[in-house]
mmCIF file of C-alpha atoms in Angstrom:
data_model
loop_
_atom_site.group_PDB
_atom_site.id
_atom_site.type_symbol
_atom_site.label_atom_id
_atom_site.label_comp_id
_atom_site.label_asym_id
_atom_site.label_seq_id
_atom_site.Cartn_x
_atom_site.Cartn_y
_atom_site.Cartn_z
ATOM 1 C CA MET D 1 165.101 -10.117 13.423
ATOM 2 C CA SER D 2 167.309 -8.337 10.645
ATOM 3 C CA ASN D 3 165.929 -5.289 9.463
ATOM 4 C CA CYS D 4 165.368 -5.213 5.694
ATOM 5 C CA VAL D 5 166.015 -3.554 2.792
ATOM 6 C CA PHE D 6 163.257 -2.523 0.817
ATOM 7 C CA ILE D 7 164.031 -0.949 -3.378
ATOM 8 C CA THR D 8 161.943 0.011 -6.007
ATOM 9 C CA GLY D 9 163.174 -0.396 -9.639
ATOM 10 C CA ALA D 10 164.786 -3.544 -8.395
ATOM 11 C CA THR D 11 164.487 -5.004 -11.945
ATOM 12 C CA SER D 12 167.345 -3.261 -13.984
ATOM 13 C CA GLY D 13 170.230 -0.751 -13.314
ATOM 14 C CA PHE D 14 170.729 0.568 -10.161
ATOM 15 C CA GLY D 15 168.145 -1.113 -7.823
ATOM 16 C CA HIS D 16 169.253 -4.799 -9.651
ATOM 17 C CA ALA D 17 172.719 -4.426 -8.578
ATOM 18 C CA ALA D 18 171.769 -3.023 -4.864
ATOM 19 C CA ALA D 19 169.999 -6.281 -4.563
ATOM 20 C CA HIS D 20 172.807 -8.127 -5.034
ATOM 21 C CA ARG D 21 175.286 -6.011 -2.849
ATOM 22 C CA PHE D 22 172.857 -6.066 -0.145
ATOM 23 C CA ALA D 23 172.493 -9.680 -0.665
ATOM 24 C CA GLU D 24 176.167 -10.446 -0.521
ATOM 25 C CA ALA D 25 175.943 -8.730 2.884
ATOM 26 C CA GLY D 26 173.663 -10.896 3.588
ATOM 27 C CA PHE D 27 170.494 -8.199 4.133
ATOM 28 C CA PRO D 28 166.749 -9.571 4.126
ATOM 29 C CA LEU D 29 165.131 -8.032 1.030
ATOM 30 C CA VAL D 30 161.971 -6.793 0.119
ATOM 31 C CA LEU D 31 162.279 -5.828 -4.248
ATOM 32 C CA THR D 32 159.942 -4.312 -6.017
ATOM 33 C CA GLY D 33 159.185 -3.339 -9.687
ATOM 34 C CA ARG D 34 157.251 -3.712 -12.514
ATOM 35 C CA ARG D 35 158.206 -6.717 -14.580
ATOM 36 C CA ARG D 36 157.387 -9.612 -13.103
ATOM 37 C CA GLU D 37 159.600 -12.389 -14.765
ATOM 38 C CA ARG D 38 162.527 -10.186 -13.873
ATOM 39 C CA LEU D 39 161.411 -9.990 -10.141
ATOM 40 C CA GLU D 40 160.777 -13.651 -10.190
ATOM 41 C CA ALA D 41 164.607 -14.564 -11.743
ATOM 42 C CA LEU D 42 166.101 -12.229 -9.187
ATOM 43 C CA GLN D 43 163.949 -13.959 -6.415
ATOM 44 C CA LYS D 44 165.695 -17.298 -7.170
ATOM 45 C CA GLU D 45 169.455 -15.761 -7.874
ATOM 46 C CA LEU D 46 169.339 -14.128 -4.823
ATOM 47 C CA SER D 47 167.452 -16.571 -2.467
ATOM 48 C CA ALA D 48 170.630 -18.918 -1.884
ATOM 49 C CA GLN D 49 172.269 -15.398 0.315
ATOM 50 C CA THR D 50 169.523 -14.163 1.972
ATOM 51 C CA GLN D 51 165.690 -14.165 2.266
ATOM 52 C CA VAL D 52 163.646 -12.416 -0.933
ATOM 53 C CA HIS D 53 160.230 -11.289 -0.705
ATOM 54 C CA ILE D 54 159.248 -9.566 -4.405
ATOM 55 C CA ALA D 55 156.044 -7.694 -5.140
ATOM 56 C CA GLU D 56 155.515 -6.489 -8.619
ATOM 57 C CA LEU D 57 154.770 -2.406 -8.286
ATOM 58 C CA ASP D 58 154.102 0.696 -10.286
ATOM 59 C CA VAL D 59 155.479 3.403 -7.222
ATOM 60 C CA SER D 60 152.778 5.625 -9.426
ATOM 61 C CA ASP D 61 150.157 4.027 -8.158
ATOM 62 C CA GLU D 62 149.574 4.820 -4.610
ATOM 63 C CA THR D 63 146.852 2.560 -3.566
ATOM 64 C CA ALA D 64 149.042 -0.674 -4.948
ATOM 65 C CA VAL D 65 152.347 1.009 -2.738
ATOM 66 C CA GLN D 66 150.234 1.009 0.580
ATOM 67 C CA LYS D 67 148.863 -2.386 -0.008
ATOM 68 C CA VAL D 68 152.185 -4.103 -0.979
ATOM 69 C CA VAL D 69 153.938 -2.463 2.316
ATOM 70 C CA ASP D 70 150.334 -3.749 4.165
ATOM 71 C CA GLU D 71 150.748 -6.967 3.154
ATOM 72 C CA LEU D 72 154.485 -7.607 3.697
ATOM 73 C CA PRO D 73 154.781 -11.037 5.254
ATOM 74 C CA GLN D 74 156.016 -10.535 9.192
ATOM 75 C CA GLU D 75 159.696 -11.156 8.772
ATOM 76 C CA PHE D 76 160.000 -8.334 5.825
ATOM 77 C CA ARG D 77 158.108 -5.845 8.009
ATOM 78 C CA ARG D 78 161.539 -4.313 9.655
ATOM 79 C CA VAL D 79 162.346 -2.228 6.924
ATOM 80 C CA GLY D 80 165.521 -0.133 7.750
ATOM 81 C CA THR D 81 166.448 1.201 4.709
ATOM 82 C CA LEU D 82 164.699 2.383 1.991
ATOM 83 C CA ILE D 83 166.174 2.924 -1.405
ATOM 84 C CA ASN D 84 164.447 4.664 -3.467
ATOM 85 C CA ASN D 85 165.755 3.783 -7.081
ATOM 86 C CA ALA D 86 162.130 3.607 -9.397
ATOM 87 C CA GLY D 87 162.480 6.402 -12.186
ATOM 88 C CA LEU D 88 162.873 7.184 -15.430
ATOM 89 C CA ALA D 89 163.963 9.876 -18.048
ATOM 90 C CA LEU D 90 161.742 10.462 -21.696
ATOM 91 C CA ALA D 91 162.183 12.826 -24.266
ATOM 92 C CA PRO D 92 165.315 13.936 -25.206
ATOM 93 C CA GLU D 93 163.800 15.898 -27.381
ATOM 94 C CA PRO D 94 163.750 20.066 -26.978
ATOM 95 C CA ALA D 95 160.685 20.771 -24.577
ATOM 96 C CA GLN D 96 158.812 22.386 -27.601
ATOM 97 C CA GLN D 97 159.038 19.088 -29.284
ATOM 98 C CA VAL D 98 157.979 16.681 -26.429
ATOM 99 C CA GLU D 99 154.880 15.061 -25.834
ATOM 100 C CA LEU D 100 152.697 16.098 -22.950
ATOM 101 C CA GLY D 101 152.457 12.475 -21.802
ATOM 102 C CA ASP D 102 156.133 11.500 -21.362
ATOM 103 C CA TRP D 103 156.299 14.782 -19.263
ATOM 104 C CA HIS D 104 153.596 13.544 -17.087
ATOM 105 C CA THR D 105 155.063 9.937 -16.452
ATOM 106 C CA MET D 106 158.184 11.369 -15.739
ATOM 107 C CA ILE D 107 156.092 13.142 -12.755
ATOM 108 C CA ASP D 108 154.260 10.715 -11.834
ATOM 109 C CA THR D 109 157.050 7.923 -11.423
ATOM 110 C CA ASN D 110 160.188 10.498 -10.182
ATOM 111 C CA VAL D 111 158.007 12.763 -7.855
ATOM 112 C CA LYS D 112 154.910 10.826 -7.011
ATOM 113 C CA GLY D 113 156.152 7.383 -7.318
ATOM 114 C CA LEU D 114 159.308 8.480 -4.823
ATOM 115 C CA VAL D 115 156.790 10.215 -2.137
ATOM 116 C CA ASN D 116 153.969 7.257 -2.556
ATOM 117 C CA VAL D 117 156.501 4.854 -1.261
ATOM 118 C CA THR D 118 158.084 6.817 1.445
ATOM 119 C CA HIS D 119 155.336 8.099 3.051
ATOM 120 C CA ALA D 120 154.038 4.473 2.941
ATOM 121 C CA LEU D 121 157.156 3.357 4.739
ATOM 122 C CA LEU D 122 158.293 5.882 7.301
ATOM 123 C CA PRO D 123 156.630 4.231 10.481
ATOM 124 C CA SER D 124 158.778 1.336 9.843
ATOM 125 C CA LEU D 125 161.978 3.213 9.091
ATOM 126 C CA ILE D 126 160.759 5.757 12.800
ATOM 127 C CA GLU D 127 160.143 2.368 14.476
ATOM 128 C CA VAL D 128 163.685 0.603 13.239
ATOM 129 C CA GLY D 129 165.061 4.517 14.629
ATOM 130 C CA ALA D 130 168.558 4.809 14.640
ATOM 131 C CA GLY D 131 170.719 3.782 11.446
ATOM 132 C CA ALA D 132 167.426 3.654 9.262
ATOM 133 C CA SER D 133 168.006 5.264 6.298
ATOM 134 C CA ILE D 134 166.614 6.731 2.857
ATOM 135 C CA ILE D 135 168.807 6.859 -0.041
ATOM 136 C CA ASN D 136 167.006 8.610 -3.026
ATOM 137 C CA VAL D 137 168.122 8.254 -6.768
ATOM 138 C CA GLY D 138 168.378 11.870 -7.702
ATOM 139 C CA SER D 139 170.907 13.069 -10.836
ATOM 140 C CA THR D 140 173.244 15.451 -11.633
ATOM 141 C CA ALA D 141 170.430 16.691 -14.406
ATOM 142 C CA GLY D 142 169.107 18.210 -10.903
ATOM 143 C CA GLN D 143 171.715 20.509 -10.272
ATOM 144 C CA TRP D 144 173.043 21.200 -13.273
ATOM 145 C CA PRO D 145 170.638 22.316 -16.666
ATOM 146 C CA TYR D 146 171.205 20.837 -20.348
ATOM 147 C CA GLN D 147 169.363 20.427 -23.322
ATOM 148 C CA GLY D 148 166.987 18.231 -23.258
ATOM 149 C CA SER D 149 166.370 17.605 -19.565
ATOM 150 C CA HIS D 150 163.362 19.699 -18.832
ATOM 151 C CA VAL D 151 161.039 17.578 -16.703
ATOM 152 C CA TYR D 152 163.746 14.984 -15.911
ATOM 153 C CA GLY D 153 166.365 17.631 -14.705
ATOM 154 C CA ALA D 154 163.202 19.254 -12.484
ATOM 155 C CA THR D 155 161.882 15.736 -11.151
ATOM 156 C CA LYS D 156 165.257 15.423 -9.882
ATOM 157 C CA ALA D 157 165.833 18.908 -8.580
ATOM 158 C CA PHE D 158 162.588 17.832 -6.498
ATOM 159 C CA VAL D 159 164.315 14.336 -5.155
ATOM 160 C CA GLN D 160 166.988 16.863 -3.605
ATOM 161 C CA GLN D 161 164.693 19.117 -1.938
ATOM 162 C CA PHE D 162 162.676 16.753 -0.719
ATOM 163 C CA SER D 163 165.454 14.743 0.922
ATOM 164 C CA TYR D 164 167.479 17.920 2.556
ATOM 165 C CA ASN D 165 162.980 18.732 4.025
ATOM 166 C CA LEU D 166 162.335 15.180 5.033
ATOM 167 C CA ARG D 167 165.763 15.177 6.903
ATOM 168 C CA CYS D 168 165.051 18.458 8.603
ATOM 169 C CA ASP D 169 161.571 16.754 9.534
ATOM 170 C CA LEU D 170 162.763 13.444 11.116
ATOM 171 C CA LEU D 171 165.129 14.948 13.291
ATOM 172 C CA GLY D 172 164.942 13.382 16.550
ATOM 173 C CA THR D 173 163.950 10.044 14.984
ATOM 174 C CA GLY D 174 167.378 8.594 13.898
ATOM 175 C CA VAL D 175 166.682 8.255 10.433
ATOM 176 C CA ARG D 176 168.819 9.345 7.658
ATOM 177 C CA VAL D 177 168.510 10.590 4.837
ATOM 178 C CA THR D 178 170.451 10.958 1.508
ATOM 179 C CA ASP D 179 170.323 12.550 -1.700
ATOM 180 C CA LEU D 180 172.203 10.236 -3.756
ATOM 181 C CA ALA D 181 172.717 11.884 -7.274
ATOM 182 C CA PRO D 182 174.661 9.890 -9.926
ATOM 183 C CA GLY D 183 176.625 11.359 -13.536
ATOM 184 C CA MET D 184 177.216 9.087 -16.489
ATOM 185 C CA ALA D 185 176.218 5.540 -15.730
ATOM 186 C CA GLU D 186 175.994 3.168 -18.335
ATOM 187 C CA THR D 187 172.278 1.154 -17.611
ATOM 188 C CA GLU D 188 169.446 0.339 -19.404
ATOM 189 C CA PHE D 189 168.510 4.658 -18.721
ATOM 190 C CA THR D 190 168.876 5.727 -22.653
ATOM 191 C CA LEU D 191 167.159 2.541 -23.818
ATOM 192 C CA VAL D 192 164.262 3.909 -22.038
ATOM 193 C CA ARG D 193 164.915 7.603 -22.600
ATOM 194 C CA THR D 194 165.040 6.857 -25.949
ATOM 195 C CA LYS D 195 162.376 4.441 -26.463
ATOM 196 C CA GLY D 196 164.677 1.556 -27.356
ATOM 197 C CA ASP D 197 167.019 3.420 -29.612
ATOM 198 C CA GLN D 198 170.268 1.162 -29.258
ATOM 199 C CA ALA D 199 172.371 3.008 -31.364
ATOM 200 C CA ALA D 200 171.599 6.359 -29.441
ATOM 201 C CA SER D 201 172.712 4.656 -26.268
ATOM 202 C CA ASP D 202 175.814 3.195 -27.793
ATOM 203 C CA ALA D 203 176.931 6.728 -28.976
ATOM 204 C CA LEU D 204 176.316 7.788 -25.606
ATOM 205 C CA TYR D 205 178.719 5.374 -23.727
ATOM 206 C CA GLY D 206 180.805 4.603 -26.494
ATOM 207 C CA GLY D 207 184.330 5.849 -26.211
ATOM 208 C CA THR D 208 184.557 6.881 -23.170
ATOM 209 C CA THR D 209 184.396 4.991 -19.402
ATOM 210 C CA PRO D 210 180.985 5.710 -17.667
ATOM 211 C CA MET D 211 180.037 4.589 -14.297
ATOM 212 C CA SER D 212 178.738 0.729 -13.748
ATOM 213 C CA ALA D 213 175.325 -0.125 -12.053
ATOM 214 C CA ALA D 214 177.488 -1.667 -9.655
ATOM 215 C CA ASP D 215 179.426 1.553 -8.698
ATOM 216 C CA ILE D 216 176.587 3.470 -7.403
ATOM 217 C CA ALA D 217 175.231 0.456 -5.770
ATOM 218 C CA GLU D 218 178.609 0.391 -3.663
ATOM 219 C CA GLN D 219 177.750 3.777 -2.996
ATOM 220 C CA MET D 220 174.739 2.782 -1.602
ATOM 221 C CA PHE D 221 176.098 -0.225 0.720
ATOM 222 C CA TYR D 222 178.502 2.404 2.094
ATOM 223 C CA ILE D 223 176.063 4.923 2.641
ATOM 224 C CA ALA D 224 173.663 2.551 4.568
ATOM 225 C CA THR D 225 176.411 0.442 6.729
ATOM 226 C CA LEU D 226 177.767 4.056 8.233
ATOM 227 C CA PRO D 227 178.045 4.273 11.916
ATOM 228 C CA ALA D 228 174.115 5.112 12.745
ATOM 229 C CA HIS D 229 175.459 8.990 14.431
ATOM 230 C CA LEU D 230 176.597 10.171 10.967
ATOM 231 C CA ASN D 231 174.389 11.268 7.862
ATOM 232 C CA ILE D 232 175.669 12.228 4.000
ATOM 233 C CA ASN D 233 173.555 14.789 3.289
ATOM 234 C CA ARG D 234 174.141 14.328 -0.973
ATOM 235 C CA VAL D 235 176.771 11.889 -2.987
ATOM 236 C CA GLU D 236 176.824 13.450 -6.463
ATOM 237 C CA ILE D 237 179.046 11.394 -8.567
ATOM 238 C CA GLN D 238 180.367 11.164 -11.454
ATOM 239 C CA PRO D 239 183.247 9.324 -14.143
ATOM 240 C CA VAL D 240 186.513 11.078 -14.455
ATOM 241 C CA ARG D 241 185.443 11.761 -17.964
ATOM 242 C CA GLN D 242 182.532 13.455 -17.270
ATOM 243 C CA VAL D 243 182.653 17.146 -16.724
ATOM 244 C CA TRP D 244 179.954 19.748 -16.073
ATOM 245 C CA ALA D 245 178.671 21.426 -20.230
ATOM 246 C CA GLY D 246 179.922 25.111 -20.500
ATOM 247 C CA MET D 247 177.222 27.462 -21.315
ATOM 248 C CA LYS D 248 175.853 27.668 -25.178
ATOM 249 C CA VAL D 249 175.349 30.561 -27.274
ATOM 250 C CA HIS D 250 172.922 31.350 -29.533
ATOM 251 C CA ARG D 251 174.691 33.283 -32.810
ATOM 252 C CA ASP D 252 173.751 35.035 -35.480
ATOM 253 C CA GLY D 253 174.319 33.165 -39.042
#
C-alpha cells in the first residue's frame, strides 16, 4: 500500500499547489479544506493522476478533525506525509486597533488547528516510521517581527518551536519534522488578511517578483522525498528581492 499525503488547507495557495505537485508523482492524496466546491473541483482534476480523497474540514474543530481521520477509507489510512498548511493572517492594523476576535481566529487556526491535525495523525505517521514526514508551514514572520504582525507572527513562532520540540519527542520513530517558513509569496494570503481588498494585494506584490505557491510546493516535495535518514529542521525561503526590514525609530516632530 502506498503512503498517502494528507494536506490541510488544500483549496488554495500552498496547499492547492502541493496537491498538484504530489499528484504528478502519483502519491495518493487526502485533501481537506473549508470550501467543499473547491475540494470537489480539485478531486475531479487530479483523479486522472492519482487516488484522491477529500473532506470538508475546519481544523480548529478537534472533534471534526478526529472524525475525518477515523473515517478515512482503508486505502487512505496509511498517511506517510502530513502537510500542516491550513492557516491565515488577519488584521494587518496595529495591535491596539485590532478586533479581539481576529486574534482568536488566528490562534484557533494556526495553533489549535495545527496541533489538532498533528495529534490525530501521529499514530499513522509513527506506524509508517522511517521516511514519514510532518511539514509544518510557518513563516518568516515567526522569526522576524514587523508592524501589524502581532498575533500572526506569534502563531508562526509557535509553529517553529512546536516543530523543534515534536522532533525531539519523535526521536527513534523515524518520523521527520520540518518548519517550512516562506517569506513573500503571491497567493490569496493578502486578500484574506485584508478581507478582500484587491488593491492592497496588488500593491503588496506589484513591481517586484514574489515567490509563487508552486515554488513552495516544490520545497514541500523535496523535503518529503529526501532519503529516510535525513531531516531538514527548518527552511526559511524568501524571494531574492525581499530582505529583512531595518529597525524603526520614533522621532520628535
